[in-house]
Amino acid sequence: SAVISQKPSRDICQRGTSLTIQCQVDSQVTMMFWYRQQPGQSLTLIATANQGSEATYESGFVIDKFPISRPNLTFSTLTVSNMSPEDSSIYLCSVEGQGHYNEQFFGPGTRLTVL
Amino acid sequence: GIQVEQSPPDLILQEGANSTLRCNFSDSVNNLQWFHQNPWGQLINLFYIPSGTKQNGRLSATTVATERYSLLYISSSQTTDSGVYFCAVEAGGTSYGKLTFGQGTILTVHP
């Protein structure tokens, strides 16, 4: 398995501002993933973050809105830029666990409310 | 892309009852996982089960990859089982590591 922490756990922000979410893993991993869960909805993949290269974004998500950094193999950040109330969601990072299987493990999430 | 459908969308049980949750997927998969999301939003790993059958206490899961479905069984349900259950798959091909989630089953267990 993998132990993943996220900061902040929750935040309330004003529209037009930006928030950076941190994800820390207890072991080195090649890929890290960022997901969004809008209220009452399922999880949707935002992007894949690889160390040493640009993040790969899924359809409907762009770098200007969700810039991602991946400075090393245990850490990543996701910024939610120029926020609007529609960005109110839980944001989660995930990684594959160590070992033979490609089981995914998720961080505790960051609950964001935009006023 | 791959489609994942879960049923039923909502399920209400009395404590002690058994239940079966279903996950259908539209294409071959490299990975299939079941998660339980607790009221605080934390995703708890239940099973990694791209094929076959596994059991963990009162929970068990079966995936029939050739028929593109998976089942999660909950026996002797408890109030702490309440929450949302998600099925998520990693499609074959170039989707390495990327999970597609179903819409979830909201389970409520009454005492």
GROMACS .gro file of C-alpha atoms in nm:
model
  226
    1SER     CA    1   0.000   0.000   0.000
    2ALA     CA    2   0.096   0.368   0.008
    3VAL     CA    3   0.047   0.633   0.272
    4ILE     CA    4  -0.067   0.959   0.118
    5SER     CA    5  -0.127   1.292   0.285
    6GLN     CA    6  -0.287   1.605   0.144
    7LYS     CA    7  -0.284   1.965   0.255
    8PRO     CA    8  -0.504   2.146   0.323
    9SER     CA    9  -0.777   1.905   0.427
   10ARG     CA   10  -1.039   2.170   0.358
   11ASP     CA   11  -1.060   2.535   0.267
   12ILE     CA   12  -1.312   2.804   0.196
   13CYS     CA   13  -1.201   3.051  -0.071
   14GLN     CA   14  -1.331   3.359  -0.244
   15ARG     CA   15  -1.406   3.354  -0.614
   16GLY     CA   16  -1.125   3.477  -0.833
   17THR     CA   17  -0.851   3.350  -0.604
   18SER     CA   18  -0.628   3.044  -0.640
   19LEU     CA   19  -0.554   2.752  -0.409
   20THR     CA   20  -0.262   2.512  -0.421
   21ILE     CA   21  -0.317   2.161  -0.291
   22GLN     CA   22  -0.023   1.946  -0.185
   23CYS     CA   23   0.007   1.570  -0.207
   24GLN     CA   24   0.286   1.381  -0.027
   25VAL     CA   25   0.355   1.007  -0.059
   26ASP     CA   26   0.565   0.795   0.176
   27SER     CA   27   0.750   0.622  -0.107
   28GLN     CA   28   0.880   0.705  -0.452
   29VAL     CA   29   0.624   0.660  -0.727
   30THR     CA   30   0.644   0.714  -1.099
   31MET     CA   31   0.299   0.851  -1.162
   32MET     CA   32   0.063   1.051  -0.947
   33PHE     CA   33  -0.296   1.125  -1.041
   34TRP     CA   34  -0.532   1.409  -0.954
   35TYR     CA   35  -0.910   1.358  -0.938
   36ARG     CA   36  -1.204   1.586  -0.880
   37GLN     CA   37  -1.532   1.489  -0.713
   38GLN     CA   38  -1.806   1.746  -0.752
   39PRO     CA   39  -2.086   1.745  -0.493
   40GLY     CA   40  -2.298   1.432  -0.521
   41GLN     CA   41  -2.098   1.307  -0.818
   42SER     CA   42  -1.841   1.042  -0.893
   43LEU     CA   43  -1.468   1.095  -0.934
   44THR     CA   44  -1.322   1.230  -1.257
   45LEU     CA   45  -0.955   1.221  -1.350
   46ILE     CA   46  -0.805   1.567  -1.401
   47ALA     CA   47  -0.449   1.481  -1.499
   48THR     CA   48  -0.153   1.249  -1.463
   49ALA     CA   49   0.163   1.397  -1.311
   50ASN     CA   50   0.498   1.245  -1.405
   51GLN     CA   51   0.823   1.360  -1.253
   52GLY     CA   52   1.038   1.549  -1.498
   53SER     CA   53   0.772   1.607  -1.761
   54GLU     CA   54   0.459   1.809  -1.822
   55ALA     CA   55   0.139   1.677  -1.672
   56THR     CA   56  -0.105   1.505  -1.907
   57TYR     CA   57  -0.456   1.648  -1.887
   58GLU     CA   58  -0.783   1.472  -1.956
   59SER     CA   59  -1.047   1.610  -2.187
   60GLY     CA   60  -1.219   1.909  -2.031
   61PHE     CA   61  -0.926   2.009  -1.808
   62VAL     CA   62  -0.656   2.260  -1.905
   63ILE     CA   63  -0.320   2.359  -1.763
   64ASP     CA   64  -0.413   2.725  -1.723
   65LYS     CA   65  -0.696   2.632  -1.487
   66PHE     CA   66  -0.527   2.341  -1.308
   67PRO     CA   67  -0.148   2.382  -1.320
   68ILE     CA   68   0.036   2.085  -1.170
   69SER     CA   69   0.389   2.053  -1.040
   70ARG     CA   70   0.585   1.733  -0.980
   71PRO     CA   71   0.926   1.832  -0.846
   72ASN     CA   72   1.023   1.486  -0.719
   73LEU     CA   73   0.901   1.127  -0.690
   74THR     CA   74   0.714   1.176  -0.361
   75PHE     CA   75   0.539   1.509  -0.403
   76SER     CA   76   0.297   1.693  -0.631
   77THR     CA   77   0.082   2.004  -0.622
   78LEU     CA   78  -0.241   2.094  -0.797
   79THR     CA   79  -0.346   2.457  -0.821
   80VAL     CA   80  -0.705   2.553  -0.880
   81SER     CA   81  -0.682   2.893  -1.048
   82ASN     CA   82  -0.924   3.183  -1.074
   83MET     CA   83  -1.181   2.988  -0.877
   84SER     CA   84  -1.557   3.007  -0.919
   85PRO     CA   85  -1.831   2.835  -0.714
   86GLU     CA   86  -1.837   2.557  -0.977
   87ASP     CA   87  -1.489   2.456  -0.857
   88SER     CA   88  -1.631   2.358  -0.518
   89SER     CA   89  -1.534   1.991  -0.500
   90ILE     CA   90  -1.323   1.735  -0.325
   91TYR     CA   91  -0.982   1.707  -0.490
   92LEU     CA   92  -0.795   1.381  -0.441
   93CYS     CA   93  -0.454   1.255  -0.542
   94SER     CA   94  -0.375   0.891  -0.599
   95VAL     CA   95  -0.077   0.667  -0.663
   96GLU     CA   96  -0.013   0.304  -0.738
   97GLY     CA   97   0.098   0.097  -0.444
   98GLN     CA   98   0.426  -0.083  -0.426
   99GLY     CA   99   0.440  -0.442  -0.533
  100HIS     CA  100   0.328  -0.657  -0.820
  101TYR     CA  101  -0.024  -0.528  -0.863
  102ASN     CA  102  -0.121  -0.184  -0.993
  103GLU     CA  103  -0.368  -0.116  -0.714
  104GLN     CA  104  -0.443   0.252  -0.669
  105PHE     CA  105  -0.450   0.426  -0.333
  106PHE     CA  106  -0.604   0.763  -0.263
  107GLY     CA  107  -0.518   1.049  -0.035
  108PRO     CA  108  -0.774   1.178   0.215
  109GLY     CA  109  -0.884   1.456  -0.019
  110THR     CA  110  -0.911   1.834  -0.001
  111ARG     CA  111  -1.262   1.967   0.041
  112LEU     CA  112  -1.281   2.304  -0.135
  113THR     CA  113  -1.569   2.549  -0.107
  114VAL     CA  114  -1.568   2.859  -0.326
  115LEU     CA  115  -1.794   3.147  -0.227
  116GLY     CA  116  -1.378   0.572  -2.357
  117ILE     CA  117  -1.479   0.288  -2.132
  118GLN     CA  118  -1.819   0.308  -1.965
  119VAL     CA  119  -1.882   0.191  -1.608
  120GLU     CA  120  -2.233   0.142  -1.477
  121GLN     CA  121  -2.323   0.057  -1.120
  122SER     CA  122  -2.650  -0.069  -0.984
  123PRO     CA  123  -2.854  -0.007  -0.787
  124PRO     CA  124  -2.793   0.368  -0.744
  125ASP     CA  125  -2.943   0.359  -0.394
  126LEU     CA  126  -2.990   0.079  -0.144
  127ILE     CA  127  -3.154   0.089   0.197
  128LEU     CA  128  -3.110  -0.204   0.433
  129GLN     CA  129  -3.185  -0.309   0.786
  130GLU     CA  130  -2.887  -0.409   0.993
  131GLY     CA  131  -2.809  -0.776   0.941
  132ALA     CA  132  -2.933  -0.795   0.583
  133ASN     CA  133  -2.725  -0.906   0.288
  134SER     CA  134  -2.678  -0.715  -0.036
  135THR     CA  135  -2.521  -0.739  -0.381
  136LEU     CA  136  -2.386  -0.444  -0.574
  137ARG     CA  137  -2.315  -0.474  -0.944
  138CYS     CA  138  -2.064  -0.307  -1.176
  139ASN     CA  139  -2.082  -0.346  -1.555
  140PHE     CA  140  -1.806  -0.222  -1.781
  141SER     CA  141  -1.800  -0.182  -2.156
  142ASP     CA  142  -1.451  -0.301  -2.252
  143SER     CA  143  -1.160  -0.511  -2.135
  144VAL     CA  144  -0.982  -0.390  -1.822
  145ASN     CA  145  -0.636  -0.417  -1.667
  146ASN     CA  146  -0.758  -0.327  -1.322
  147LEU     CA  147  -1.086  -0.320  -1.133
  148GLN     CA  148  -1.120  -0.192  -0.781
  149TRP     CA  149  -1.402  -0.149  -0.531
  150PHE     CA  150  -1.393   0.144  -0.290
  151HIS     CA  151  -1.602   0.258   0.004
  152GLN     CA  152  -1.625   0.633   0.051
  153ASN     CA  153  -1.696   0.722   0.410
  154PRO     CA  154  -1.892   1.031   0.521
  155TRP     CA  155  -1.568   1.230   0.547
  156GLY     CA  156  -1.489   1.167   0.181
  157GLN     CA  157  -1.206   0.920   0.235
  158LEU     CA  158  -1.185   0.642  -0.024
  159ILE     CA  159  -1.120   0.308   0.141
  160ASN     CA  160  -0.979   0.028  -0.074
  161LEU     CA  161  -1.199  -0.280  -0.053
  162PHE     CA  162  -1.079  -0.504  -0.334
  163TYR     CA  163  -0.835  -0.508  -0.620
  164ILE     CA  164  -1.005  -0.765  -0.840
  165PRO     CA  165  -0.955  -0.757  -1.220
  166SER     CA  166  -1.071  -1.119  -1.226
  167GLY     CA  167  -1.169  -1.399  -0.993
  168THR     CA  168  -1.312  -1.399  -0.642
  169LYS     CA  169  -1.183  -1.255  -0.316
  170GLN     CA  170  -1.318  -1.241   0.035
  171ASN     CA  171  -1.239  -1.014   0.327
  172GLY     CA  172  -1.450  -1.072   0.633
  173ARG     CA  173  -1.813  -0.993   0.561
  174LEU     CA  174  -1.728  -0.860   0.216
  175SER     CA  175  -1.654  -1.056  -0.097
  176ALA     CA  176  -1.619  -0.969  -0.464
  177THR     CA  177  -1.629  -1.152  -0.793
  178THR     CA  178  -1.523  -1.026  -1.133
  179VAL     CA  179  -1.611  -1.213  -1.451
  180ALA     CA  180  -1.385  -1.032  -1.696
  181THR     CA  181  -1.507  -1.219  -2.001
  182GLU     CA  182  -1.863  -1.103  -1.932
  183ARG     CA  183  -1.752  -0.757  -1.818
  184TYR     CA  184  -1.908  -0.735  -1.477
  185SER     CA  185  -1.815  -0.742  -1.112
  186LEU     CA  186  -2.021  -0.804  -0.801
  187LEU     CA  187  -1.963  -0.687  -0.444
  188TYR     CA  188  -2.137  -0.886  -0.172
  189ILE     CA  189  -2.198  -0.745   0.173
  190SER     CA  190  -2.324  -0.992   0.430
  191SER     CA  191  -2.471  -0.921   0.774
  192SER     CA  192  -2.463  -0.547   0.706
  193GLN     CA  193  -2.381  -0.302   0.984
  194THR     CA  194  -2.457   0.068   1.020
  195THR     CA  195  -2.088   0.138   0.965
  196ASP     CA  196  -2.122  -0.006   0.614
  197SER     CA  197  -2.323   0.301   0.515
  198GLY     CA  198  -2.166   0.525   0.254
  199VAL     CA  199  -2.100   0.525  -0.117
  200TYR     CA  200  -1.952   0.224  -0.293
  201PHE     CA  201  -1.758   0.288  -0.611
  202CYS     CA  202  -1.638   0.054  -0.877
  203ALA     CA  203  -1.343   0.185  -1.079
  204VAL     CA  204  -1.166   0.033  -1.378
  205GLU     CA  205  -0.845   0.089  -1.566
  206ALA     CA  206  -0.912   0.024  -1.933
  207GLY     CA  207  -0.675  -0.184  -2.139
  208GLY     CA  208  -0.442  -0.028  -2.392
  209THR     CA  209  -0.284   0.310  -2.313
  210SER     CA  210  -0.489   0.394  -2.004
  211TYR     CA  211  -0.212   0.293  -1.766
  212GLY     CA  212  -0.300   0.397  -1.414
  213LYS     CA  213  -0.606   0.599  -1.513
  214LEU     CA  214  -0.920   0.494  -1.332
  215THR     CA  215  -1.272   0.544  -1.465
  216PHE     CA  216  -1.531   0.544  -1.190
  217GLY     CA  217  -1.890   0.434  -1.192
  218GLN     CA  218  -2.154   0.663  -1.047
  219GLY     CA  219  -2.160   0.473  -0.722
  220THR     CA  220  -2.416   0.298  -0.504
  221ILE     CA  221  -2.535   0.489  -0.198
  222LEU     CA  222  -2.588   0.237   0.081
  223THR     CA  223  -2.781   0.324   0.394
  224VAL     CA  224  -2.799   0.067   0.674
  225HIS     CA  225  -3.055   0.134   0.946
  226PRO     CA  226  -3.020  -0.010   1.299
   0.00000   0.00000   0.00000
